[in-house]
CSV table of C-alpha atoms in Angstrom, one decimal:
chain,number,residue,atom,x,y,z
A,1,MET,CA,81.7,81.4,87.7
A,2,LEU,CA,77.9,81.3,87.1
A,3,SER,CA,76.4,77.8,87.4
A,4,SER,CA,73.6,76.7,85.1
A,5,SER,CA,70.2,76.1,86.7
A,6,PRO,CA,68.8,72.5,86.7
A,7,HIS,CA,65.7,71.8,84.7
A,8,ILE,CA,62.8,71.0,87.0
A,9,GLY,CA,59.9,71.1,84.6
A,10,HIS,CA,56.4,72.2,85.5
A,11,LYS,CA,57.4,73.7,88.9
A,12,VAL,CA,59.7,76.2,87.1
A,13,ALA,CA,56.9,77.2,84.8
A,14,VAL,CA,54.5,77.8,87.7
A,15,CYS,CA,57.1,79.7,89.6
A,16,GLY,CA,58.0,81.8,86.6
A,17,ILE,CA,54.4,82.8,86.1
A,18,PHE,CA,54.2,83.9,89.8
A,19,LEU,CA,57.5,85.8,89.6
A,20,SER,CA,56.4,87.5,86.4
A,21,PHE,CA,53.4,88.7,88.2
A,22,LEU,CA,55.5,89.9,91.1
A,23,PHE,CA,57.9,91.8,89.0
A,24,ALA,CA,55.2,93.5,87.0
A,25,SER,CA,53.1,94.6,89.9
A,26,VAL,CA,55.4,95.2,92.9
A,27,VAL,CA,53.9,98.2,94.7
A,28,ALA,CA,54.9,99.9,97.9
A,29,ALA,CA,51.6,99.5,99.7
A,30,GLU,CA,49.3,96.8,100.8
A,31,SER,CA,47.3,99.7,102.0
A,32,ALA,CA,47.8,103.5,102.3
A,33,ASP,CA,48.3,103.1,106.0
A,34,GLN,CA,51.2,100.5,105.7
A,35,ASN,CA,54.4,101.8,107.4
A,36,HIS,CA,58.0,100.7,106.7
A,37,GLY,CA,60.7,101.8,109.1
A,38,GLY,CA,58.7,104.9,110.2
A,39,MET,CA,58.1,106.1,106.6
A,40,ARG,CA,54.5,106.1,105.2
A,41,VAL,CA,54.3,104.3,101.9
A,42,PRO,CA,52.6,105.9,98.9
A,43,HIS,CA,49.6,104.0,97.8
A,44,ASN,CA,50.3,104.3,94.1
A,45,ASN,CA,54.1,103.9,94.0
A,46,LYS,CA,54.2,101.1,91.5
A,47,LEU,CA,57.7,100.3,90.3
A,48,GLU,CA,58.7,98.1,87.4
A,49,LEU,CA,62.0,96.5,86.8
A,50,ARG,CA,62.7,98.4,83.6
A,51,GLU,CA,62.7,101.6,85.7
A,52,ILE,CA,66.0,100.6,87.4
A,53,VAL,CA,69.4,101.3,85.9
A,54,PHE,CA,72.3,99.3,87.5
A,55,VAL,CA,75.8,100.7,87.3
A,56,VAL,CA,78.5,98.2,88.2
A,57,GLN,CA,81.5,100.2,89.4
A,58,SER,CA,83.9,98.2,87.2
A,59,GLN,CA,87.5,98.7,86.2
A,60,ARG,CA,89.5,98.3,83.0
A,61,ASN,CA,91.9,95.5,84.3
A,62,SER,CA,91.0,92.1,82.8
A,63,PHE,CA,90.3,90.5,86.1
A,64,HIS,CA,87.9,93.2,87.1
A,65,VAL,CA,86.2,93.2,83.7
A,66,ARG,CA,85.5,89.4,84.1
A,67,GLN,CA,84.1,90.1,87.6
A,68,ALA,CA,81.9,92.9,86.3
A,69,GLU,CA,80.6,90.8,83.4
A,70,GLU,CA,79.7,88.0,85.7
A,71,ARG,CA,77.8,90.4,87.9
A,72,ARG,CA,75.9,91.7,84.9
A,73,ALA,CA,75.2,88.2,83.7
A,74,ASP,CA,73.8,87.2,87.1
A,75,LEU,CA,71.5,90.3,87.3
A,76,LEU,CA,70.1,89.5,83.8
A,77,LYS,CA,69.8,85.8,84.5
A,78,GLN,CA,67.6,86.6,87.5
A,79,VAL,CA,65.1,88.4,85.4
A,80,HIS,CA,65.2,86.3,82.2
A,81,GLY,CA,61.7,85.4,81.1
A,82,LEU,CA,60.1,87.5,83.9
A,83,THR,CA,59.8,90.8,82.1
A,84,GLU,CA,59.6,91.9,78.5
A,85,LYS,CA,62.1,94.7,79.1
A,86,PRO,CA,64.9,93.9,81.5
A,87,PRO,CA,66.7,96.7,83.5
A,88,ALA,CA,69.8,98.4,82.0
A,89,VAL,CA,73.0,97.0,83.5
A,90,LEU,CA,76.0,99.3,82.7
A,91,LEU,CA,79.6,98.6,83.3
A,92,LEU,CA,81.2,101.8,84.4
A,93,HIS,CA,84.5,101.3,82.6
A,94,THR,CA,82.8,101.0,79.2
A,95,LEU,CA,80.7,104.2,79.4
A,96,SER,CA,83.4,106.6,78.1
A,97,ASP,CA,87.1,107.2,77.9
A,98,ASN,CA,87.0,109.8,80.6
A,99,GLU,CA,89.4,108.8,83.4
A,100,GLY,CA,87.3,110.6,86.0
A,101,ASP,CA,84.2,108.4,85.5
A,102,TRP,CA,85.1,106.2,88.5
A,103,SER,CA,84.5,109.3,90.7
A,104,ILE,CA,80.8,109.0,89.6
A,105,LEU,CA,80.0,112.8,89.7
A,106,PRO,CA,81.3,113.5,86.1
A,107,LEU,CA,79.1,110.5,85.0
A,108,LEU,CA,75.8,112.0,86.2
A,109,PRO,CA,75.1,114.2,83.2
A,110,TYR,CA,75.3,111.2,81.0
A,111,LEU,CA,73.0,109.1,83.2
A,112,SER,CA,70.5,112.0,83.4
A,113,ARG,CA,70.6,112.5,79.6
A,114,SER,CA,70.3,108.9,78.7
A,115,PHE,CA,67.9,107.6,81.4
A,116,GLY,CA,66.2,110.6,82.9
A,117,LYS,CA,62.9,110.3,81.1
A,118,ASN,CA,62.1,106.5,81.4
A,119,SER,CA,63.9,105.4,84.6
A,120,SER,CA,63.3,106.0,88.2
A,121,TRP,CA,66.4,104.7,90.0
A,122,ILE,CA,70.1,104.5,89.5
A,123,VAL,CA,71.6,101.7,91.6
A,124,PHE,CA,75.4,101.5,91.9
A,125,LEU,CA,77.1,98.3,93.0
A,126,GLU,CA,80.6,96.9,93.2
A,127,GLU,CA,81.8,93.9,91.3
A,128,GLU,CA,81.5,91.7,94.3
A,129,THR,CA,78.0,92.8,95.4
A,130,ASN,CA,75.4,90.1,95.1
A,131,VAL,CA,71.9,91.3,94.4
A,132,LYS,CA,68.6,89.6,95.1
A,133,MET,CA,66.5,91.3,92.4
A,134,VAL,CA,63.0,90.6,93.8
A,135,THR,CA,63.9,91.9,97.3
A,136,LEU,CA,65.7,95.0,95.9
A,137,LEU,CA,62.6,95.8,93.8
A,138,GLN,CA,60.4,95.6,96.8
A,139,VAL,CA,62.8,97.8,98.8
A,140,LEU,CA,62.9,100.6,96.2
A,141,ALA,CA,59.2,100.5,95.8
A,142,ARG,CA,58.9,101.8,99.4
A,143,PHE,CA,60.2,105.1,98.4
A,144,SER,CA,58.5,107.6,96.2
A,145,LYS,CA,60.2,107.7,92.8
A,146,ASN,CA,59.1,111.3,92.3
A,147,LYS,CA,61.2,112.6,95.2
A,148,GLU,CA,64.9,113.0,95.9
A,149,TRP,CA,66.3,109.9,97.7
A,150,PHE,CA,69.8,108.9,98.5
A,151,LEU,CA,69.7,105.3,99.8
A,152,GLY,CA,72.4,103.0,101.2
A,153,LYS,CA,74.0,101.3,104.2
A,154,PRO,CA,75.3,104.1,106.4
A,155,LEU,CA,78.9,104.3,107.6
A,156,HIS,CA,80.2,106.9,110.0
A,157,ASP,CA,83.5,108.0,111.6
A,158,GLU,CA,84.2,107.3,115.2
A,159,GLU,CA,86.6,110.2,115.3
A,160,SER,CA,87.6,112.9,112.9
A,161,THR,CA,90.1,111.7,110.3
A,162,ILE,CA,92.6,113.0,107.8
A,163,ILE,CA,91.2,111.0,104.9
A,164,HIS,CA,87.9,113.0,105.4
A,165,HIS,CA,89.8,116.3,105.9
A,166,TYR,CA,88.7,116.2,109.6
A,167,ALA,CA,85.1,116.9,108.6
A,168,PHE,CA,82.5,117.2,111.4
A,169,ALA,CA,85.4,117.3,113.9
A,170,GLU,CA,83.1,118.1,116.9
A,171,ASN,CA,80.9,115.1,116.2
A,172,PRO,CA,82.1,113.0,113.3
A,173,SER,CA,79.5,110.3,113.8
A,174,ILE,CA,76.7,112.6,112.9
A,175,PHE,CA,77.5,112.4,109.2
A,176,LYS,CA,76.6,109.2,107.3
A,177,TYR,CA,78.0,108.0,104.0
A,178,PRO,CA,77.3,104.8,102.0
A,179,ASP,CA,79.1,101.6,102.1
A,180,PHE,CA,79.6,101.0,98.4
A,181,ALA,CA,79.9,97.2,98.8
A,182,ALA,CA,76.2,97.1,99.9
A,183,ALA,CA,75.1,99.0,96.8
A,184,TRP,CA,73.6,102.5,96.9
A,185,ALA,CA,70.9,104.2,95.0
A,186,LEU,CA,69.8,107.6,93.8
A,187,SER,CA,66.3,108.4,92.7
A,188,MET,CA,66.1,110.0,89.2
A,189,PRO,CA,64.9,113.4,90.4
A,190,LEU,CA,68.0,113.6,92.5
A,191,VAL,CA,70.2,112.4,89.6
A,192,VAL,CA,68.8,115.1,87.3
A,193,ARG,CA,69.3,117.9,89.8
A,194,LEU,CA,72.9,116.8,90.6
A,195,ALA,CA,73.7,116.4,86.9
A,196,ASN,CA,72.6,120.0,86.3
A,197,LYS,CA,74.7,121.1,89.3
A,198,VAL,CA,77.8,119.2,87.9
A,199,ARG,CA,77.3,120.9,84.5
A,200,ASP,CA,76.8,124.4,85.9
A,201,GLU,CA,79.2,124.5,88.9
A,202,PRO,CA,82.8,123.3,88.8
A,203,LEU,CA,83.6,120.7,91.5
A,204,LYS,CA,85.4,122.4,94.4
A,205,SER,CA,87.9,119.8,95.5
A,206,ASP,CA,91.0,119.0,93.4
A,207,PHE,CA,91.5,115.7,95.2
A,208,THR,CA,89.4,112.5,95.3
A,209,ILE,CA,90.5,110.5,98.3
A,210,ASP,CA,87.6,108.7,99.8
A,211,LEU,CA,84.9,108.7,97.1
A,212,LYS,CA,82.0,107.4,99.2
A,213,HIS,CA,82.4,110.2,101.8
A,214,GLU,CA,83.0,112.9,99.2
A,215,ILE,CA,79.9,111.9,97.2
A,216,ALA,CA,77.7,112.0,100.4
A,217,LEU,CA,79.1,115.5,101.1
A,218,TYR,CA,78.3,116.7,97.6
A,219,ILE,CA,74.8,115.4,97.7
A,220,TRP,CA,74.2,116.8,101.2
A,221,ASP,CA,75.5,120.2,100.0
A,222,GLY,CA,75.8,121.8,103.4
A,223,GLY,CA,72.3,120.8,104.4
A,224,ASN,CA,70.6,121.9,101.2
A,225,GLY,CA,70.4,118.3,99.8
A,226,PRO,CA,69.2,115.0,101.2
A,227,HIS,CA,71.0,113.0,103.9
A,228,LEU,CA,71.7,109.4,103.3
A,229,THR,CA,68.7,107.3,104.1
A,230,ALA,CA,69.5,104.0,105.8
A,231,VAL,CA,68.1,100.9,104.2
A,232,PRO,CA,68.5,97.8,106.4
A,233,GLU,CA,68.1,95.5,103.4
A,234,LEU,CA,71.3,96.8,101.8
A,235,CYS,CA,73.7,94.6,103.5
A,236,THR,CA,77.3,93.4,103.6
A,237,GLU,CA,76.5,90.1,105.2
A,238,PRO,CA,78.2,87.0,103.7
A,239,GLU,CA,76.0,85.4,101.0
A,240,GLY,CA,74.1,82.5,102.5
A,241,SER,CA,74.6,83.4,106.1
A,242,PRO,CA,71.6,83.4,108.5
A,243,ASN,CA,71.8,87.2,108.9
A,244,ALA,CA,71.4,87.6,105.2
A,245,GLN,CA,67.9,86.2,105.0
A,246,TYR,CA,66.2,89.5,104.6
A,247,CYS,CA,69.0,91.3,102.7
A,248,ALA,CA,68.6,92.6,99.1
A,249,THR,CA,72.4,92.7,98.8
A,250,THR,CA,75.2,90.5,100.2
A,251,LEU,CA,78.9,89.8,99.7
A,252,ARG,CA,80.8,86.7,98.8
A,253,LYS,CA,81.9,84.7,101.8
A,254,GLU,CA,85.6,85.3,101.3
A,255,PRO,CA,88.0,87.0,98.9
A,256,PRO,CA,88.6,85.3,95.6
A,257,LEU,CA,91.5,82.9,95.1
A,258,CYS,CA,91.9,82.8,91.3
A,259,GLU,CA,94.9,80.5,91.3
A,260,GLU,CA,97.5,79.4,93.7
A,261,PRO,CA,99.0,82.4,95.6
A,262,VAL,CA,101.9,84.1,93.8
A,263,LYS,CA,105.1,82.6,95.0
A,264,LYS,CA,107.4,84.4,97.4
A,265,GLU,CA,110.2,84.4,94.9
A,266,ASP,CA,108.0,86.3,92.4
A,267,ILE,CA,107.8,89.4,94.6
A,268,PHE,CA,110.5,92.0,95.3
A,269,VAL,CA,109.8,94.5,98.1
A,270,ALA,CA,111.4,97.9,98.2
A,271,VAL,CA,111.2,99.9,101.5
A,272,LYS,CA,111.8,103.6,101.4
A,273,THR,CA,113.4,104.9,104.6
A,274,CYS,CA,116.0,107.4,105.8
A,275,ARG,CA,118.6,107.7,108.5
A,276,LYS,CA,116.5,109.3,111.1
A,277,PHE,CA,113.9,106.4,111.0
A,278,HIS,CA,116.4,103.5,111.0
A,279,SER,CA,116.0,103.0,114.8
A,280,GLU,CA,112.3,103.9,115.0
A,281,ARG,CA,110.5,102.4,112.1
A,282,VAL,CA,112.7,99.7,110.6
A,283,PRO,CA,112.6,97.5,113.8
A,284,VAL,CA,108.7,97.5,113.5
A,285,ILE,CA,109.1,96.0,110.0
A,286,LYS,CA,111.5,93.4,111.3
A,287,LYS,CA,109.1,92.4,114.1
A,288,THR,CA,106.1,92.1,111.8
A,289,TRP,CA,106.1,91.4,108.1
A,290,GLU,CA,109.8,91.3,107.0
A,291,LYS,CA,109.9,87.5,107.5
A,292,ASP,CA,107.2,87.1,104.8
A,293,ALA,CA,109.4,88.6,102.1
A,294,LEU,CA,112.0,86.5,100.3
A,295,PHE,CA,113.5,89.4,98.5
A,296,LEU,CA,113.5,92.8,100.3
A,297,GLU,CA,115.8,95.8,100.4
A,298,TYR,CA,115.7,99.0,102.4
A,299,TYR,CA,116.6,102.2,100.6
A,300,SER,CA,118.0,105.1,102.5
A,301,ASP,CA,120.1,108.2,102.4
A,302,HIS,CA,122.6,106.3,104.6
A,303,ALA,CA,124.1,102.9,104.1
A,304,GLU,CA,123.9,101.0,107.5
A,305,PRO,CA,125.2,97.4,107.3
A,306,SER,CA,123.4,96.3,110.4
A,307,ILE,CA,119.9,96.6,108.8
A,308,PRO,CA,121.2,96.6,106.0
A,309,THR,CA,120.2,99.8,104.1
A,310,ILE,CA,121.3,100.8,100.6
A,311,ASN,CA,122.1,104.3,99.6
A,312,LEU,CA,120.9,104.9,96.0
A,313,GLY,CA,122.7,108.2,95.8
A,314,VAL,CA,119.6,110.2,96.0
A,315,PRO,CA,119.5,112.8,98.9
A,316,ASN,CA,116.7,112.5,101.4
A,317,THR,CA,113.8,114.8,101.1
A,318,GLU,CA,111.2,115.7,103.7
A,319,ARG,CA,108.4,114.9,101.3
A,320,GLY,CA,107.7,113.6,97.8
A,321,HIS,CA,110.6,111.1,97.5
A,322,CYS,CA,110.2,111.0,93.7
A,323,GLY,CA,113.9,110.7,93.0
A,324,LYS,CA,114.2,107.8,95.4
A,325,THR,CA,111.2,106.0,93.9
A,326,PHE,CA,112.5,106.3,90.3
A,327,ALA,CA,115.9,105.0,91.4
A,328,ILE,CA,114.1,102.0,92.9
A,329,LEU,CA,112.3,101.4,89.6
A,330,GLN,CA,115.5,101.5,87.7
A,331,ARG,CA,117.2,99.1,90.2
A,332,PHE,CA,114.3,96.7,89.9
A,333,LEU,CA,115.0,96.2,86.2
A,334,SER,CA,118.8,95.9,86.7
A,335,SER,CA,120.9,92.9,87.4
A,336,ALA,CA,121.5,94.1,91.0
A,337,VAL,CA,118.4,92.5,92.2
A,338,PRO,CA,116.6,89.1,91.5
A,339,ASP,CA,114.5,88.9,88.4
A,340,THR,CA,111.0,88.9,89.8
A,341,LYS,CA,107.5,89.4,88.4
A,342,TRP,CA,106.2,91.9,90.9
A,343,LEU,CA,107.6,95.1,92.6
A,344,VAL,CA,106.1,96.3,95.8
A,345,ILE,CA,107.1,99.8,97.0
A,346,VAL,CA,106.2,100.7,100.6
A,347,ASP,CA,107.1,103.4,103.2
A,348,ASP,CA,109.0,102.5,106.3
A,349,ASP,CA,105.8,103.1,108.3
A,350,THR,CA,103.6,100.9,106.0
A,351,LEU,CA,102.1,97.7,107.7
A,352,ILE,CA,101.4,95.1,105.1
A,353,SER,CA,100.4,91.4,104.8
A,354,LEU,CA,102.5,89.9,102.0
A,355,PRO,CA,100.7,86.5,102.2
A,356,ARG,CA,97.3,88.2,101.6
A,357,LEU,CA,98.9,90.2,98.8
A,358,ARG,CA,100.1,87.0,97.2
A,359,VAL,CA,96.5,85.7,97.3
A,360,LEU,CA,95.2,88.9,95.6
A,361,LEU,CA,97.9,88.9,93.0
A,362,SER,CA,96.8,85.4,91.9
A,363,CYS,CA,93.9,87.2,90.1
A,364,TYR,CA,96.1,89.4,88.0
A,365,GLU,CA,97.9,88.7,84.8
A,366,ARG,CA,101.6,89.1,85.6
A,367,SER,CA,102.6,89.7,81.9
A,368,ALA,CA,100.2,92.6,81.7
A,369,PRO,CA,101.1,96.2,82.8
A,370,VAL,CA,99.4,96.0,86.2
A,371,CYS,CA,99.5,99.0,88.6
A,372,LEU,CA,97.7,98.2,91.8
A,373,GLY,CA,96.9,99.8,95.1
A,374,GLU,CA,94.6,102.4,96.7
A,375,ARG,CA,93.4,104.8,94.0
A,376,TYR,CA,93.2,108.5,94.5
A,377,GLY,CA,92.4,111.1,91.9
A,378,TYR,CA,93.5,114.6,91.1
A,379,GLY,CA,91.4,117.0,89.0
A,380,LEU,CA,89.2,114.2,87.7
A,381,SER,CA,86.4,116.5,86.7
A,382,GLN,CA,88.8,118.7,84.6
A,383,GLY,CA,90.7,115.9,82.7
A,384,GLY,CA,93.0,115.0,85.5
A,385,TYR,CA,94.5,111.6,86.5
A,386,SER,CA,94.4,108.8,89.0
A,387,TYR,CA,97.3,107.6,91.1
A,388,ILE,CA,98.2,105.0,93.6
A,389,THR,CA,98.6,106.6,97.0
A,390,GLY,CA,102.0,105.6,98.2
A,391,GLY,CA,101.6,104.9,101.9
A,392,GLY,CA,99.3,101.9,101.4
A,393,GLY,CA,101.8,100.3,99.1
A,394,MET,CA,102.3,100.5,95.3
A,395,VAL,CA,102.3,97.2,93.4
A,396,PHE,CA,103.7,97.0,89.8
A,397,SER,CA,104.1,94.2,87.4
A,398,ARG,CA,107.5,94.0,85.6
A,399,GLU,CA,105.8,95.0,82.4
A,400,ALA,CA,104.3,98.1,83.9
A,401,VAL,CA,107.8,99.2,85.2
A,402,VAL,CA,109.3,98.5,81.7
A,403,ARG,CA,106.7,100.6,79.9
A,404,LEU,CA,107.0,103.4,82.5
A,405,LEU,CA,110.8,103.8,82.3
A,406,ASN,CA,110.8,103.3,78.5
A,407,SER,CA,108.4,106.2,78.1
A,408,GLY,CA,111.1,108.6,79.4
A,409,CYS,CA,108.9,109.6,82.3
A,410,LYS,CA,111.0,111.1,85.1
A,411,CYS,CA,110.8,113.4,88.2
A,412,TYR,CA,110.8,117.1,87.8
A,413,SER,CA,112.5,117.3,91.2
A,414,ASN,CA,113.7,114.8,93.8
A,415,ASP,CA,111.1,116.0,96.3
A,416,ALA,CA,108.2,115.8,93.8
A,417,PRO,CA,105.3,113.6,95.0
A,418,ASP,CA,106.3,110.2,93.6
A,419,ASP,CA,102.8,108.7,93.6
A,420,MET,CA,101.3,111.7,91.7
A,421,VAL,CA,104.2,111.9,89.2
A,422,LEU,CA,103.7,108.1,88.5
A,423,GLY,CA,100.0,108.7,88.1
A,424,MET,CA,100.6,111.4,85.5
A,425,CYS,CA,103.0,109.2,83.6
A,426,LEU,CA,100.7,106.2,83.7
A,427,ASN,CA,97.8,108.4,82.5
A,428,ALA,CA,99.9,109.6,79.6
A,429,LEU,CA,100.7,106.0,78.7
A,430,GLY,CA,97.0,105.0,78.9
A,431,LEU,CA,97.8,102.4,81.6
A,432,PRO,CA,95.0,102.1,84.1
A,433,ILE,CA,95.4,102.4,87.9
A,434,THR,CA,93.7,99.3,89.4
A,435,HIS,CA,92.0,100.0,92.7
A,436,SER,CA,91.7,97.7,95.7
A,437,PRO,CA,89.9,98.9,98.8
A,438,LEU,CA,92.1,96.4,100.8
A,439,PHE,CA,95.1,98.8,100.7
A,440,HIS,CA,94.8,101.7,103.2
A,441,GLN,CA,96.7,105.0,103.2
A,442,ALA,CA,95.8,105.6,106.9
A,443,ARG,CA,95.5,103.7,110.2
A,444,PRO,CA,92.6,101.4,111.1
A,445,GLU,CA,91.3,104.1,113.5
A,446,ASP,CA,90.8,106.3,110.4
A,447,TYR,CA,88.2,104.0,108.8
A,448,SER,CA,84.6,103.1,109.8
A,449,LYS,CA,84.4,99.9,111.9
A,450,ASP,CA,81.6,98.7,109.8
A,451,LEU,CA,83.7,99.0,106.6
A,452,LEU,CA,86.6,97.1,108.0
A,453,ALA,CA,84.3,94.4,109.4
A,454,HIS,CA,83.8,92.9,106.0
A,455,GLN,CA,87.3,93.4,104.6
A,456,VAL,CA,90.4,91.2,104.8
A,457,PRO,CA,92.8,94.2,104.7
A,458,ILE,CA,96.2,94.1,103.0
A,459,SER,CA,97.8,97.2,104.4
A,460,PHE,CA,97.6,100.2,106.7
A,461,HIS,CA,99.9,103.2,107.0
A,462,LYS,CA,101.3,105.5,109.7
A,463,HIS,CA,102.6,104.7,113.2
A,464,TRP,CA,101.1,107.9,114.7
A,465,ASN,CA,99.4,107.5,118.1
A,466,ILE,CA,99.2,103.7,117.8
A,467,ASP,CA,101.2,100.6,118.7
A,468,PRO,CA,102.1,99.4,115.1
A,469,VAL,CA,103.1,95.9,116.2
A,470,ALA,CA,99.7,95.5,117.9
A,471,VAL,CA,97.9,96.9,114.9
A,472,PHE,CA,99.7,94.4,112.6
A,473,ASN,CA,98.9,91.5,114.9
A,474,LYS,CA,95.2,92.4,115.1
A,475,TRP,CA,94.6,93.3,111.5
A,476,LEU,CA,97.2,91.8,109.2
A,477,ARG,CA,98.3,88.4,110.4
A,478,ASP,CA,98.7,85.8,107.6
A,479,ASP,CA,95.3,84.6,106.4
A,480,TRP,CA,94.6,80.9,106.7
A,481,ARG,CA,94.2,80.2,103.0
A,482,THR,CA,97.8,81.2,102.1
A,483,ASN,CA,99.2,79.3,105.0
A,484,THR,CA,97.2,76.2,104.1
A,485,SER,CA,98.3,76.5,100.5
A,486,ASP,CA,101.9,76.8,101.5
A,487,GLU,CA,101.7,73.8,103.8
A,488,HIS,CA,99.9,71.8,101.1
A,489,ASN,CA,102.6,72.7,98.5
A,490,GLU,CA,105.4,71.8,100.9
A,491,LYS,CA,103.7,68.5,101.8
A,492,SER,CA,103.3,67.7,98.1
A,493,LYS,CA,107.0,68.3,97.4
A,494,THR,CA,107.9,66.0,100.3
A,495,GLU,CA,105.6,63.3,99.0
A,496,LEU,CA,107.1,63.6,95.6
């Protein structure tokens, strides 16, 4: 929550006069010869705050709406009384009813049409991105607003990865893409050109998997467009840390804990497996995260009492697993399993931290139709839909499952892609997919080290070419806040 500023009288007035002058007259040169990071600064590159448009990459879920509104309030609070015309601060989820807006590219024609004449920069930021307005204004003023610029904190792949379609396989580190958490910016000349391109040329890829990488590829355009320019002041350092002193953007020190973590007894976990993986994958779950689940069942094509596994009567398929997933949804609402608030569906090669998930779920309204996980998209520029990619884990509130099954939605075949079929059904119902970057469809090796460095991940997927137990122990051990909370609750019960 935003805290109110204390009244400190005359000093505030003097400071306000100074900052007003600063905002109105920030220029990118103390002299024409000044150099920043090897780039010569234009002498007349004056930039005013009203020339910046902020787009908070918000979502329709109530928790995320509150987060985004607080971010907007903070940005406007910083400039209150310092400029006659504050910058525009847009919440992405409010701009249209187009499901594909979160993929940014379909949004560019609107931004170009609405702000192309009077604005110089579009700055995108996530809900948790803190911005120091004065510092950011000074940073942007270093770059000519009349040229095409793509600015951000660069990430790169250590090795070619499936989530980036093995792009730049010979040298994956050569291509840089922005860390959205640090904010990223496009100059208006680039926005206008890209908007025209989006209007005139259909987007080539049907799938949206890792948006930040795909946007960078689209802008780069095989070498015809600009590379990402690294801006050191766009940071993911924790707010208030010594390393954040010169940063224009920072992150909160730790993930939010909205209330007490969701109780173990409020979560039911369904693991999809099959006979051939009983001896290979199930033991990994038992060695790692099974102990953190109070209610868990393994669903297979073969009932094996020693695990135990349950045969739902759906034949195993090599891919898709839609029939099995819908049988799980139906069982969740039946009297065969405990009456719980949340359903978590994972693969037998998913590694997940249930204590961290319980912390995250404290932020979501359990009586609402919540569908949570890592969001992918299909055909978003042509009226397509979003879906939760299954390998990272799919989380549904009971209300979401009720609405889904009451709609009559069903699989067109047992081996249809379950996550995509669910996405189509949820889209038809108008139920949003809520994205969390803490769920991961691939292995830690498939993500940039700099990205994972500021995350507290909830899940990873695949056992290929890794030691899954070692990966779990390194990346997904119980986080201290959940353990502390559990210990506190147990102590309180004892004292009572």
